[in-house]
Every structure is written in C-alpha cells, then in structure tokens.
Short mmCIF file of C-alpha atoms and ligand atoms in Angstrom, two decimals:
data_model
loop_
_atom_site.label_atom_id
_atom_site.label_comp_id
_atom_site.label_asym_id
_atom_site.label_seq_id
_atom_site.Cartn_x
_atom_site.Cartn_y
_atom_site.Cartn_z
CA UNK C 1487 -22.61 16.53 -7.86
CA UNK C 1488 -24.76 13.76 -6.92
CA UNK C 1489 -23.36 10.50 -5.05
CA UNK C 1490 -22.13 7.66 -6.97
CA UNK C 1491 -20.59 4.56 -4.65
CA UNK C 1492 -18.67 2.41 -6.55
CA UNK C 1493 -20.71 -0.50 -7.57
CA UNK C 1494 -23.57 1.32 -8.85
CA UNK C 1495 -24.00 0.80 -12.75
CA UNK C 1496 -20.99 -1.20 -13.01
CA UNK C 1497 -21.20 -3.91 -15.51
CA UNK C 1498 -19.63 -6.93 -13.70
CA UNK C 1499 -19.74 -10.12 -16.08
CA UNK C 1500 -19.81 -13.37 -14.04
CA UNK C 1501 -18.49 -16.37 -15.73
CA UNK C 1502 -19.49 -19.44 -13.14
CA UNK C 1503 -17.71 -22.55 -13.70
CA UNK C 1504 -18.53 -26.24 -12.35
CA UNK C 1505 -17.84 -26.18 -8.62
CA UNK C 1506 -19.95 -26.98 -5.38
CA UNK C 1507 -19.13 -23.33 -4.75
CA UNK C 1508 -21.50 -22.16 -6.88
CA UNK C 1509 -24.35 -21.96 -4.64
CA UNK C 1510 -22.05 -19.51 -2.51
CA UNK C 1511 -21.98 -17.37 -5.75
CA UNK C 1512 -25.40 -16.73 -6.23
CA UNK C 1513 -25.38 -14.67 -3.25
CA UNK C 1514 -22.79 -12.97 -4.78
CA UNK C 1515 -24.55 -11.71 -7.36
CA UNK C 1516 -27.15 -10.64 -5.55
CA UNK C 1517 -25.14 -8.68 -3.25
CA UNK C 1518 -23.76 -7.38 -6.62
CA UNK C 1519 -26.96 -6.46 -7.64
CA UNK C 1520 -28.20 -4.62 -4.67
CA UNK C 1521 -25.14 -2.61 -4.61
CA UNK C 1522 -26.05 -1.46 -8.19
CA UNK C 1523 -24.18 -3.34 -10.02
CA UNK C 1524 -25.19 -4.91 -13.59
CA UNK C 1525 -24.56 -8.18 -13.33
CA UNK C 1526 -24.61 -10.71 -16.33
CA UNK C 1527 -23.63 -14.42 -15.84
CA UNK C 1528 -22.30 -17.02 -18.17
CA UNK C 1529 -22.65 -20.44 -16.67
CA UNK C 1530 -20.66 -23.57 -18.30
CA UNK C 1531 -22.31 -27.00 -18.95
CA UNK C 1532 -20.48 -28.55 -15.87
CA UNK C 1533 -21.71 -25.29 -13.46
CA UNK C 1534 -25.79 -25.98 -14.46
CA UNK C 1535 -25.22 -29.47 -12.95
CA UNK C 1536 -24.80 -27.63 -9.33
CA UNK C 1537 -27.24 -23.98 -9.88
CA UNK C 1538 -29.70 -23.06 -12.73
CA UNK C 1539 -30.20 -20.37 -14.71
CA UNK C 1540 -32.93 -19.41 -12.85
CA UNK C 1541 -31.54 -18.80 -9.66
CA UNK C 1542 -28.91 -16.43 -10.77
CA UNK C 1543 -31.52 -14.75 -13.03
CA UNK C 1544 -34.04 -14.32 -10.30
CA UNK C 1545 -31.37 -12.39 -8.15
CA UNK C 1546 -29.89 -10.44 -11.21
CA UNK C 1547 -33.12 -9.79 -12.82
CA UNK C 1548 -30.81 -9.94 -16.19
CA UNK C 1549 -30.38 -12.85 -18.67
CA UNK C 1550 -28.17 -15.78 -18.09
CA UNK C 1551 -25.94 -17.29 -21.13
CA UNK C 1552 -25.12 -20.71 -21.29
CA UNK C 1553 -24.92 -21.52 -24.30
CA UNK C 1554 -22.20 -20.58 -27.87
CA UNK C 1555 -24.79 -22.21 -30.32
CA UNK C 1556 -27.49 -20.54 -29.68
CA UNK C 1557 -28.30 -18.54 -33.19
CA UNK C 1558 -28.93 -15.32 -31.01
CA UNK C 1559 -25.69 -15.62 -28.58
CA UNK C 1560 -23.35 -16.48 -31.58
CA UNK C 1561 -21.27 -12.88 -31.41
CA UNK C 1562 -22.70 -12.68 -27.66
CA UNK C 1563 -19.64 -13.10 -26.35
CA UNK C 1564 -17.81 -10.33 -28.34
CA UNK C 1565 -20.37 -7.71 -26.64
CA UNK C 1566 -20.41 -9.41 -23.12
CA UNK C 1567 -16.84 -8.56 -23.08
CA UNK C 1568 -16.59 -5.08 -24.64
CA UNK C 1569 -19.53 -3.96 -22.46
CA UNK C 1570 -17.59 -5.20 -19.14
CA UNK C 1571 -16.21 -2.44 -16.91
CA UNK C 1572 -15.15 -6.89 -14.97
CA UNK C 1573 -14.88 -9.99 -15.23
CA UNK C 1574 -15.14 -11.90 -12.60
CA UNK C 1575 -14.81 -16.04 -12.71
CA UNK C 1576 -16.16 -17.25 -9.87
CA UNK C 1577 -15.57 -20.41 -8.95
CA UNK C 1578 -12.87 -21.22 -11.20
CA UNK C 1579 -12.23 -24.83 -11.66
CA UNK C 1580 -8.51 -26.22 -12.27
CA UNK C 1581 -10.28 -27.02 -15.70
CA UNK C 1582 -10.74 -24.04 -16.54
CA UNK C 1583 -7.69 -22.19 -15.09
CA UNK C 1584 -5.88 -24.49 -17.39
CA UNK C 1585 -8.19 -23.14 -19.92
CA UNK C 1586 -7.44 -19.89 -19.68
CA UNK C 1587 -4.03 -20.25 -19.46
CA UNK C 1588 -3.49 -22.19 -22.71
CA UNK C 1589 -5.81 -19.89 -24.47
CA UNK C 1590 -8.30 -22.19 -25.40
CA UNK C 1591 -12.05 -21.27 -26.30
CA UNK C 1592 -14.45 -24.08 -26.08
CA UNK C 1593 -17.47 -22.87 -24.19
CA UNK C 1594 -19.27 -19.68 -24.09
CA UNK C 1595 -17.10 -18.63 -20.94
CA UNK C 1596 -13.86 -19.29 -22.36
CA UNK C 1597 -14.09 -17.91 -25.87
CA UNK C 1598 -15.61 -14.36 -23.59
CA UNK C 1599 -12.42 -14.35 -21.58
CA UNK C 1600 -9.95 -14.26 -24.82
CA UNK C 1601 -12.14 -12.04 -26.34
CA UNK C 1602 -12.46 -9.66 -22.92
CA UNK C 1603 -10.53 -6.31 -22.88
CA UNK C 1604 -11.86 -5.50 -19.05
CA UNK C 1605 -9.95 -6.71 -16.48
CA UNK C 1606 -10.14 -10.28 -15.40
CA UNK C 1607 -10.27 -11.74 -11.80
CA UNK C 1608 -10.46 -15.20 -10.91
CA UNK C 1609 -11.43 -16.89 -8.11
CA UNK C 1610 -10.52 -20.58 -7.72
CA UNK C 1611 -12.36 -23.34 -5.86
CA UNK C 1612 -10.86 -26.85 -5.91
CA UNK C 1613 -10.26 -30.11 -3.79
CA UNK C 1614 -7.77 -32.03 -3.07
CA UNK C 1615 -4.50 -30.64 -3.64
CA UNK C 1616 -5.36 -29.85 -7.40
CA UNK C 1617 -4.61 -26.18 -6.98
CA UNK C 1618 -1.38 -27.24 -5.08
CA UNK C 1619 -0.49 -29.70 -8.25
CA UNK C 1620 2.41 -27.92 -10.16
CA UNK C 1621 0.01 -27.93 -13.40
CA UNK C 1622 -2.37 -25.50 -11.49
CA UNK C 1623 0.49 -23.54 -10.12
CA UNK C 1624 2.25 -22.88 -13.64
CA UNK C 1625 -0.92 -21.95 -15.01
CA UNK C 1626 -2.02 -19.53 -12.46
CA UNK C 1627 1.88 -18.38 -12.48
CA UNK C 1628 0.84 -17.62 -16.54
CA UNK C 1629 -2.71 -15.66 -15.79
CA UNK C 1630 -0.80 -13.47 -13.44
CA UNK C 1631 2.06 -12.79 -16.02
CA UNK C 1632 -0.73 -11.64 -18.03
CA UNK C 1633 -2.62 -9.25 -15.42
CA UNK C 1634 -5.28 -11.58 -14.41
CA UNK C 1635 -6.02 -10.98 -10.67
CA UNK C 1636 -6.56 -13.48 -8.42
CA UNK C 1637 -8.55 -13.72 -5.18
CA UNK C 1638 -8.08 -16.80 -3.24
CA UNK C 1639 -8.36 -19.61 -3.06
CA UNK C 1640 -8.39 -19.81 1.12
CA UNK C 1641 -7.52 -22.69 3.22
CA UNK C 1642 -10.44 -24.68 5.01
CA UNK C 1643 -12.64 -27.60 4.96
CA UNK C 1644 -13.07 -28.62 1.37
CA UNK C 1645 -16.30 -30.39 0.19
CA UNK C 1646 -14.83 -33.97 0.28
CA UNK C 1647 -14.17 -33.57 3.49
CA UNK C 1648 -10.91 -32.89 3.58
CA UNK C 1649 -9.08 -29.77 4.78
CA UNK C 1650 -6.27 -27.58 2.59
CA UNK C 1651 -5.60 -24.63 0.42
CA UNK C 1652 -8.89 -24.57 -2.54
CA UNK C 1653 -11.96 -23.22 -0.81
CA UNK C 1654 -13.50 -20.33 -2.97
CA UNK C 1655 -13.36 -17.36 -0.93
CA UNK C 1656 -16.59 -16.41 0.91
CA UNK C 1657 -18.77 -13.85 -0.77
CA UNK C 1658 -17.78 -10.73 1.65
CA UNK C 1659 -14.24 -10.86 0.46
CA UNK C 1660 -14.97 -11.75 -3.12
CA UNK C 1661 -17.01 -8.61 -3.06
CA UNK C 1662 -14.34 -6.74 -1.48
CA UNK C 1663 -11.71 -7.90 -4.03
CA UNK C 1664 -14.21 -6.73 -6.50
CA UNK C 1665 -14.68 -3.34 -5.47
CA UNK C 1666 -10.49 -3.50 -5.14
CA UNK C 1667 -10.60 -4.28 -8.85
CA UNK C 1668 -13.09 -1.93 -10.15
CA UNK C 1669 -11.24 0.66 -8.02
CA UNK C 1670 -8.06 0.56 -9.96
CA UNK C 1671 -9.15 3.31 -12.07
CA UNK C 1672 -10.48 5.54 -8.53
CA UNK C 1673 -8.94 9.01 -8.29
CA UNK C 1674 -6.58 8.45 -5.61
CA UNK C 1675 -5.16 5.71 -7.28
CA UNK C 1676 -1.73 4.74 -6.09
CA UNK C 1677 -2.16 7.59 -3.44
CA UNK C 1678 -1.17 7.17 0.16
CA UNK C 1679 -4.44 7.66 2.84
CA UNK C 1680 -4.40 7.39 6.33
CA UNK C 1681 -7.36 7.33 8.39
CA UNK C 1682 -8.05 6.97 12.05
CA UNK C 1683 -11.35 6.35 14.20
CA UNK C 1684 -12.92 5.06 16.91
CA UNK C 1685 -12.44 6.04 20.49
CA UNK C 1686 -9.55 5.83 22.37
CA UNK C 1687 -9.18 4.18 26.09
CA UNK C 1688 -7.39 5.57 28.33
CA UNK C 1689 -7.12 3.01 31.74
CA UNK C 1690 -7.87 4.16 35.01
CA UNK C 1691 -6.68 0.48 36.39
CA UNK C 1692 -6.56 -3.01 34.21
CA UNK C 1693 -10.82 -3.22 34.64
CA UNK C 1694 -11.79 0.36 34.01
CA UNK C 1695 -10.98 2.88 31.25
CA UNK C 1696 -11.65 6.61 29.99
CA UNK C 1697 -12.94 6.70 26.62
CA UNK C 1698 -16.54 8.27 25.04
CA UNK C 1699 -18.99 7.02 22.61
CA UNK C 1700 -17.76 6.96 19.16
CA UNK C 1701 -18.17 4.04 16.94
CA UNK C 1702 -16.26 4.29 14.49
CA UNK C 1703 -18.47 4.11 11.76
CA UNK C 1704 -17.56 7.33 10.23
CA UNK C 1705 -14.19 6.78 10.06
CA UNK C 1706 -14.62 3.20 8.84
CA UNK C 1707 -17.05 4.62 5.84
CA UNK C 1708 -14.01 6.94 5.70
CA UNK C 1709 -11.73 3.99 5.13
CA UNK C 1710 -14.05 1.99 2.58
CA UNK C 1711 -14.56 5.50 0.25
CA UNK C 1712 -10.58 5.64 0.16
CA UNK C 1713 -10.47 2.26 -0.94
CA UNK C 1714 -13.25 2.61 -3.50
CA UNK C 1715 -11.39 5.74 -5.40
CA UNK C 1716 -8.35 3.10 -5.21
CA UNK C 1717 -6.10 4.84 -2.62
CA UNK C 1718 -3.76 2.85 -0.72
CA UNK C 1719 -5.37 2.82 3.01
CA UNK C 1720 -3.51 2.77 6.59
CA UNK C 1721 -6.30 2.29 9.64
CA UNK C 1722 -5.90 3.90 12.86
CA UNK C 1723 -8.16 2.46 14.85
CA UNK C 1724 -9.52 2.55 18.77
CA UNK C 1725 -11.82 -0.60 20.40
CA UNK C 1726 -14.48 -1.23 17.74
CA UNK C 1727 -17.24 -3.69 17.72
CA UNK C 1728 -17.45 -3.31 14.08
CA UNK C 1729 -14.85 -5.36 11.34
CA UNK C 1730 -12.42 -3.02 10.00
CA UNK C 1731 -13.21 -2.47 5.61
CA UNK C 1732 -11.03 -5.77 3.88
CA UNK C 1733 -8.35 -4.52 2.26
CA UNK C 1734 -6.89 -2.10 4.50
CA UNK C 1735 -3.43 -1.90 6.51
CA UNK C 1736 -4.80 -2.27 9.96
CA UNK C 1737 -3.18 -0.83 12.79
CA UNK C 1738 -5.55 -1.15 16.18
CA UNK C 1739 -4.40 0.80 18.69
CA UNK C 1740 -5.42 1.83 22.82
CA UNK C 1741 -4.67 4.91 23.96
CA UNK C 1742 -4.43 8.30 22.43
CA UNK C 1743 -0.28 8.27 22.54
CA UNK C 1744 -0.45 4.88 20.61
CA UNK C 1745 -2.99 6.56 18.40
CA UNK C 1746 -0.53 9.20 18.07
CA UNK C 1747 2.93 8.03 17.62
CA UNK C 1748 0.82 5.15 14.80
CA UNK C 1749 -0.34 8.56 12.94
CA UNK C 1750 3.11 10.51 12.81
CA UNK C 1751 4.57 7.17 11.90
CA UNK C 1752 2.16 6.92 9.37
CA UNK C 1753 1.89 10.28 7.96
CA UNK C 1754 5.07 10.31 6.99
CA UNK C 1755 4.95 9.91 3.36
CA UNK C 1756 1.36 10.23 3.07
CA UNK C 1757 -0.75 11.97 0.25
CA UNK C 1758 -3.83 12.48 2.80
CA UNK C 1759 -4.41 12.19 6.76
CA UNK C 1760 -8.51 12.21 7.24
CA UNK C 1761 -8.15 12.30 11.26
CA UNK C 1762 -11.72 11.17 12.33
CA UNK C 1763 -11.10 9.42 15.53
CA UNK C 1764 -12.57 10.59 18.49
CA UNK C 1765 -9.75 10.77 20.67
CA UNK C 1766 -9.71 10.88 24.38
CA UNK C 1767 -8.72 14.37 25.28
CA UNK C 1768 -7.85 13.54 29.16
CA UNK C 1769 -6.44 10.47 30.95
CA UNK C 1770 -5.71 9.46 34.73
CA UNK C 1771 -2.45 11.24 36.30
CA UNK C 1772 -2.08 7.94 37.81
CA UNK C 1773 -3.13 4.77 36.63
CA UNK C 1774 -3.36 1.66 38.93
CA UNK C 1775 -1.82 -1.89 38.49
CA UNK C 1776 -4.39 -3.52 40.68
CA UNK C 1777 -8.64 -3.17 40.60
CA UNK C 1778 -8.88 -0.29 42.94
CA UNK C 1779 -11.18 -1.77 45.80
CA UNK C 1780 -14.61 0.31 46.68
CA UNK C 1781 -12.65 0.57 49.96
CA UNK C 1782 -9.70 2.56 48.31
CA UNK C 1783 -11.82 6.02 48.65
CA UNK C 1784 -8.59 7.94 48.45
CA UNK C 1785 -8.14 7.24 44.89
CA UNK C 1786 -11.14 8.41 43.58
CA UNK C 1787 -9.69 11.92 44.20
CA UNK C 1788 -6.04 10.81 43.19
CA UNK C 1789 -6.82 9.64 40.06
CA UNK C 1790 -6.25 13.40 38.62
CA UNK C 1791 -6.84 13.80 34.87
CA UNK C 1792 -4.09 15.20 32.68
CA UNK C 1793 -4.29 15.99 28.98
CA UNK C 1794 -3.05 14.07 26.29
CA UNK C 1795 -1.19 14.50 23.39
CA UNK C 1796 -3.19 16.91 20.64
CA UNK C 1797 -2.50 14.23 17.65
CA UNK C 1798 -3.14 16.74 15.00
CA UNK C 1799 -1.07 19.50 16.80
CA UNK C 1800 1.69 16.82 16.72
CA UNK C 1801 0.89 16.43 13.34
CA UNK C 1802 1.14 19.80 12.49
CA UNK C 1803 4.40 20.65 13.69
CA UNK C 1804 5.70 17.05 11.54
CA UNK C 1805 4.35 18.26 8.80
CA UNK C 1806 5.72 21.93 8.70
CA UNK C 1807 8.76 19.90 8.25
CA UNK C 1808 8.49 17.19 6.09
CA UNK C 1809 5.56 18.52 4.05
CA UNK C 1810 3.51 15.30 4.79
CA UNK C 1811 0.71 14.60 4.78
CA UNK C 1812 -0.06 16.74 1.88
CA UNK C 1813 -3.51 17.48 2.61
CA UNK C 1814 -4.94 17.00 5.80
CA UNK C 1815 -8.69 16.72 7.07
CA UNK C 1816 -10.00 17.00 10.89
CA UNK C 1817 -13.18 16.40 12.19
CA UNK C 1818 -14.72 19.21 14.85
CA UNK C 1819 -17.36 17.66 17.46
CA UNK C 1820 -19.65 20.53 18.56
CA UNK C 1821 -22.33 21.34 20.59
CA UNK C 1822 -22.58 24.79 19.71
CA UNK C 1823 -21.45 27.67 17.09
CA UNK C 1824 -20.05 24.97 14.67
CA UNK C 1825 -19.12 26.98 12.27
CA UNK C 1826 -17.26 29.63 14.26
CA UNK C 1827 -15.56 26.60 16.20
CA UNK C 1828 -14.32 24.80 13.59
CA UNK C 1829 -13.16 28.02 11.82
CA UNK C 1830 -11.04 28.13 15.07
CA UNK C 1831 -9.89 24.29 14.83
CA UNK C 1832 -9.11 24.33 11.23
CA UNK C 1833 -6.30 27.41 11.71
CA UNK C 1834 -4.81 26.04 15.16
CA UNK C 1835 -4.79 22.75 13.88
CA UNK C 1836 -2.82 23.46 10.29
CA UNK C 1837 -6.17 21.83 8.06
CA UNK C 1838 -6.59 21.98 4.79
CA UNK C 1839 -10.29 21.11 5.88
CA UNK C 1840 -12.47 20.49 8.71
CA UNK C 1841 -15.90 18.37 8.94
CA UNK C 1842 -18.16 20.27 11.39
CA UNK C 1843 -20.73 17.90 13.28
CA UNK C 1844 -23.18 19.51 15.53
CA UNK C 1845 -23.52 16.14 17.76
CA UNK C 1846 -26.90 17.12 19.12
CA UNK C 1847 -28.75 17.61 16.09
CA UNK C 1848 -31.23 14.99 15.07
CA UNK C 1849 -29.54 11.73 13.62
CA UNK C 1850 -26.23 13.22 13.50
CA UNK C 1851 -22.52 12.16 14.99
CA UNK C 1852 -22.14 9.40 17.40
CA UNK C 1853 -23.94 6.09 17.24
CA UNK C 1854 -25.70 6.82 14.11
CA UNK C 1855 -25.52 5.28 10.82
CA UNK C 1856 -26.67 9.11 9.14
CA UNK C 1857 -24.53 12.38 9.63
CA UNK C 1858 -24.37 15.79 8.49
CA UNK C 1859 -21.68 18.11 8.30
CA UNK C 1860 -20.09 21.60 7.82
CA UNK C 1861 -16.99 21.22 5.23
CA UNK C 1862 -14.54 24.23 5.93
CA UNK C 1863 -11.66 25.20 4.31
CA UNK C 1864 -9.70 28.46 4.84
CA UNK C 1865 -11.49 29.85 2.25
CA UNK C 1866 -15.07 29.25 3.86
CA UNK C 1867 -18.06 26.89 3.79
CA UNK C 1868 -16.88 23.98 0.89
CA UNK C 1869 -19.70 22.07 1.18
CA UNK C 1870 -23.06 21.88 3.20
CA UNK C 1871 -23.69 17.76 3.18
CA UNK C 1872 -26.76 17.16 3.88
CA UNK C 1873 -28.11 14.46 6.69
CA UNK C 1874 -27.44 10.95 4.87
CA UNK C 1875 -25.91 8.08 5.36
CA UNK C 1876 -22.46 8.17 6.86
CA UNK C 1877 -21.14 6.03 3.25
CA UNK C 1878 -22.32 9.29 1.54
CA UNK C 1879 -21.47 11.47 3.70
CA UNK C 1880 -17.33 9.67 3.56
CA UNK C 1881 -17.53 10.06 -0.30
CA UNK C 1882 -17.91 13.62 -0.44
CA UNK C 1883 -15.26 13.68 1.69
CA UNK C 1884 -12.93 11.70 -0.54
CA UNK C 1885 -14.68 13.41 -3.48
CA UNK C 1886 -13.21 16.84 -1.93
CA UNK C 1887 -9.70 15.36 -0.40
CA UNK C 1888 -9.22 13.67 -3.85
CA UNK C 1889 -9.79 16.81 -6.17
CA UNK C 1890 -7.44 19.19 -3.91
CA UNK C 1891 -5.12 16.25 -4.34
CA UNK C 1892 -5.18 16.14 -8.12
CA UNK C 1893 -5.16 19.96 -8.39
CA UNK C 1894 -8.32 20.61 -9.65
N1 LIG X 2973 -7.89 15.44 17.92
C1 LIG X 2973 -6.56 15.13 18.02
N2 LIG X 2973 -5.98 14.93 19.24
C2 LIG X 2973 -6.69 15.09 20.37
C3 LIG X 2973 -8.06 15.44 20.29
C4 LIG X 2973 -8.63 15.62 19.05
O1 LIG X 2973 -5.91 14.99 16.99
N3 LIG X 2973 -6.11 14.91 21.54
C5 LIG X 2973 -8.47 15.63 16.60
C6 LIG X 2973 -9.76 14.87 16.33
O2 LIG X 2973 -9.49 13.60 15.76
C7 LIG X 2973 -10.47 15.76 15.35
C8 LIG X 2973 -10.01 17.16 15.73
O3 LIG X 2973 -8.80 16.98 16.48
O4 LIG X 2973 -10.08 15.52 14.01
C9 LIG X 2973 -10.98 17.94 16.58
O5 LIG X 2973 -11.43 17.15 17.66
P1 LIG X 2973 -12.45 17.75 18.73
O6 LIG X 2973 -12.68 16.71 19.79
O7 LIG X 2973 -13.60 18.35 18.03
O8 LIG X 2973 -11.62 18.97 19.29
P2 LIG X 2973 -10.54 19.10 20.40
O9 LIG X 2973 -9.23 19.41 19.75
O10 LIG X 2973 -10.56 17.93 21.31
O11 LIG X 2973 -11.03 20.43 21.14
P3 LIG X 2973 -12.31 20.66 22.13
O12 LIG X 2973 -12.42 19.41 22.96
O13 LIG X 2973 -11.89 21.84 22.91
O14 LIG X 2973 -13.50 20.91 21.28
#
C-alpha cells in the first residue's frame, strides 16, 4: 500500500467572505494546494473588494466562482457541494454568520452552504466587538447546534486598530483545524494514542545535563499521523526546538522518571502507546545544587551514573494488569544486528511491535528529516519501510497500529 497523507486529493471548498483577512487566506490555499489538496473557492461580492480571483486562482491552479447568474454556474453550487469531502468559510463575516444561521441564500456562497452535505467549518474574522454582540453569539450558538465547526476567532490586534476577541486565525492553525476536520472519518477515530519523544535531560548540576541527540522529529511525525487518522493524541515530550503538532494534549516533561510516571499516567486507558522517545538510559548518582567549579576535581569522579527507570518495562508490568495500552509500539536504536536486537527488545519489553533503526546507516535516525526502519512483530518482519521521509515513515506506523487496533 502506497502512502496517502491526509490532504492529498481532498476536495476542500473555500467560501471567502468580505474581510481584510482575506489576504491571509490566500496563503491558505496555497498551503492547501501544496499539501494536495483540491481546492475550489467561492468569493462573495464584498470579498473581491479586498483579493481577486486571480490571486486565489494562480495559487489553486483551479477556477474561482463568484458569481449565481452566470448561465454556466447556475446548478454550480449543487455540485460544489456534493463534490466536497469540506467546507471551509474562511473569513467569515458577522454578515454572513448571520446568514448562515437564518438559512438564507443570496449569493453563490450562501445558497452552496444550505445546499452542502460535507461538513462545514467556519472561521470568523470581525472588529469591534461584533462577534462579542449577542446577535453574533446566538447565531454561532445555532451553527454549532447544527454541527458546524468553528475555528476561532483569536484575540489580538484587529485591523482598526483596536485589540479584542475577532482576528481570523492565522493560516498554520486554520490548516491544522482542517486536517482535524477532514480527520473525523481517520481510522482511529475516537481512539486513545499516546506518544512520547524527544530526549530526556537528566542534570548533572542546574547548568549541565545528560541527555543525547534526538530531535524529536520522529515522534512528532508520530503525533501529527495519529491526529490525521483522527485519534485522540497525548504528547510526551523531552526539550525540543521544534513546536509540538496543534491539536495535541501536550505534556513536556525533563527527566526520564517525569517521562515515566506522565506515560503510566497516561497509558492508563489508552488504545495505543507508540513509545519513540529517546530516553536517557543513565543519570548522575548525585546531582549538585550549585555549578560545580573547574576547581571541584573530586566530583568529576563522584558524579557516578545510575540507571533509570526502563519506561516500557514499567509499562509492561501496568499493563499485564490493567490491559492498557492495548497495543503497544517501541522503537529499537541500533548500531548493529537490528533485527536480532530488536527481536530481543520486542519480547523483554511486552510489544506488540518494534521499529528497528540502524542509526548509522545513511540518512537514517537522529537529526534527519528521512528514516528507515525494521517493523517487527512476534510473528516476524511486518514491514520493511523504506528510507523516506520521517511523515511517511509515522504513517505506516499508524497504518499498522491502526489495523491491529480495528482487528483486521
Ligand atoms: N526505553 C524506555 N525506557 C528507557 C530506555 C528506553 O522505555 N529507560 C524505550 C525507548 O523509548 C524505545 C525502546 O525502549 O521505545 C528501546 O530503546 P533503546 O534505547 O533502543 O533500548 P534500551 O532499552 O535503552 O536498550 P539498549 O540501550 O541496551 O539498546
């Protein structure tokens, strides 16, 4: 089976509505459109007086409808919304919330969105207090009733200069509510996932620290897959210099106990634990309050390392109780004999699977944006993935967690 992220040849409909904030949402769709999507927009009257039809065409590379007269887009509307796996409004004026909410149908945009069985999301831009005003309110009160999703509006500066609750939500997280949207109908919908990554730190005194050279990008691809097949996603995560995926529970953490007592907690009632952190296996017997001076020579050698806690072991024993997490999958570092070392790690640590990186092979494992891996159940080699990119490489993952999930 071949790799398909979530975006790609989704038909996302993009109704744009009379707002300053439409020049935010033509990079929108073009962030749409290089993530695969199909992206057709339907401007309003009032939104041509702020962007053209050219400029979303030029980044879609797909006609733009404007217009309910035209003789050729008379039914358009009843196939723009048929065809729609979403529709996103983006930016929503109080206008046209108020619209919507009544149910009335006189623009191209409007009569689309009564006649649109997809779902709907909205995301409002307004000024001054409108979306506060209990008109707005009671209308978006009455989309909601009826299963339209909303995301935003955020607080900020507002473009008459004033600050408060109406910005449009920047195109990142309107993307990210998208792919939330479209993922509703994922295979580990409603499902529990818990993921962890990163390094962890273990402090030697309060300037220096233990900890090795993970990223975290695996496990954060990890995270964003989950979230993309719909599942309900708990982070784990060690010191990252990259943003954790929007829409996840985030729980940073330090040190591998913190990493651990987050996971058990976490675990508890979980459908899936994908355990990808690169935790520190030793930390200092003794840790110092104070910068140890150059001077302090003795503690070099009284520093003594002492193992921490094996999460998964931990994890292990919980589950042999409780029976969560009901699938579990480890990741195996190695330098050497992958396959016979992970064999080893999968049985002593309870997996269902384990993903087997040789670290030193060309553009694999730490500080990479590519990776290949070894996926071992008890039953053998599941899958040989191939050197891609780490995104790919966390959907095959999911792909695999997912099916054992569903039981088939
Ligand atoms: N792991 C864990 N707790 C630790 C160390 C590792 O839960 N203290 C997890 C990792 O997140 C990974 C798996 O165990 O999913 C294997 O990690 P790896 O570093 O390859 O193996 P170790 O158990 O540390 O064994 P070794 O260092 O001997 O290879």
């Amino acid at each position: 089976m071949t790799t398909v992220t979530l975006l790609q040849n989704k038909r996302i409909l993009l109704g744009v509505t009379g707002s300053i904030a439409c020049y935010k949402v033509v990079d929108l769709a073009s962030k749409l459109t290089q993530a695969g999507a199909q992206v057709e927009v339907i401007l309003t009257e009032a939104a041509q007086q702020f962007v053209t039809p050219l400029a979303f065409r030029s980044v879609t590379g797909q006609p733009v409808y404007t217009s309910m007269w035209d003789l050729a887009d008379h039914v358009r509307h009843v196939g723009l919304a048929e065809n729609a796996d979403l529709f996103v409004i983006a930016p929503a004026t109080a206008h046209t919330l108020a619209k919507l909410a009544y149910g009335l149908a006189d623009n191209l945009l409007t009569v689309t969105a009564l006649a649109a069985r997809c779902p709907i999301l909205v995301a409002p831009a307004m000024d001054g207090g409108m979306f506060e005003h209990p008109a707005t309110q009671a209308n978006v009160e009455t989309l909601r009733q009826r299963g339209v999703s909303f995301a935003g509006p955020v607080t900020g500066r507002m473009a008459s200069g004033l600050s408060g609750l109406g910005r449009m939500m920047e195109p990142p997280e309107l993307l990210a509510h998208i792919r939330l949207s479209l993922a509703q109908k994922g295979p580990l919908h409603g499902r529990k996932v818990v993921v962890t990554t990163g390094p962890t730190r273990e402090a030697i005194d309060p300037v220096r620290f233990i900890s090795n050279r993970s990223t975290g990008k695996q496990g954060l691809a990890v995270a964003q897959a989950a979230l993309d097949a719909g599942a309900d996603v708990t982070l784990i995560y060690g010191p990252l210099a990259e943003p954790v995926p929007y829409g996840v529970t985030a729980v940073p953490v330090h040190t591998t106990q913190e990493m651990g007592e987050a996971t058990l907690t976490a675990v508890q009632n979980a459908d899936a634990l994908f355990m990808v952190a690169a935790v520190a296996d030793f930390r200092p017997g003794t840790q110092s309050d104070r910068k140890i001076k150059k001077t302090d020579e003795a503690w070099g050698l009284a520093i003594g390392l002492e193992v921490t806690l094996d999460i998964l072991s931990a994890v292990k024993e919980q589950r042999e109780k409780t029976g969560y997490p009901r699938v579990a999958l480890g990741f195996a570092a190695e330098t050497h004999d992958a396959f016979e070392y992970g064999r080893q790690k999968l049985l002593r640590k309870g997996l269902n699977f384990i993903a087997v990186n040789d670290v030193l092979a060309e553009g694999v494992g730490f500080e990479h944006d590519t990776n290949r891996v070894l996926l071992l159940s008890s039953a053998g080699v599941v899958e040989e993935i191939p050197l891609q990119s780490k995104t790919a490489v966390a959907e095959r993952l999911v792909y695999h967690v997912a099916k054992t999930l569903n039981g088939s």
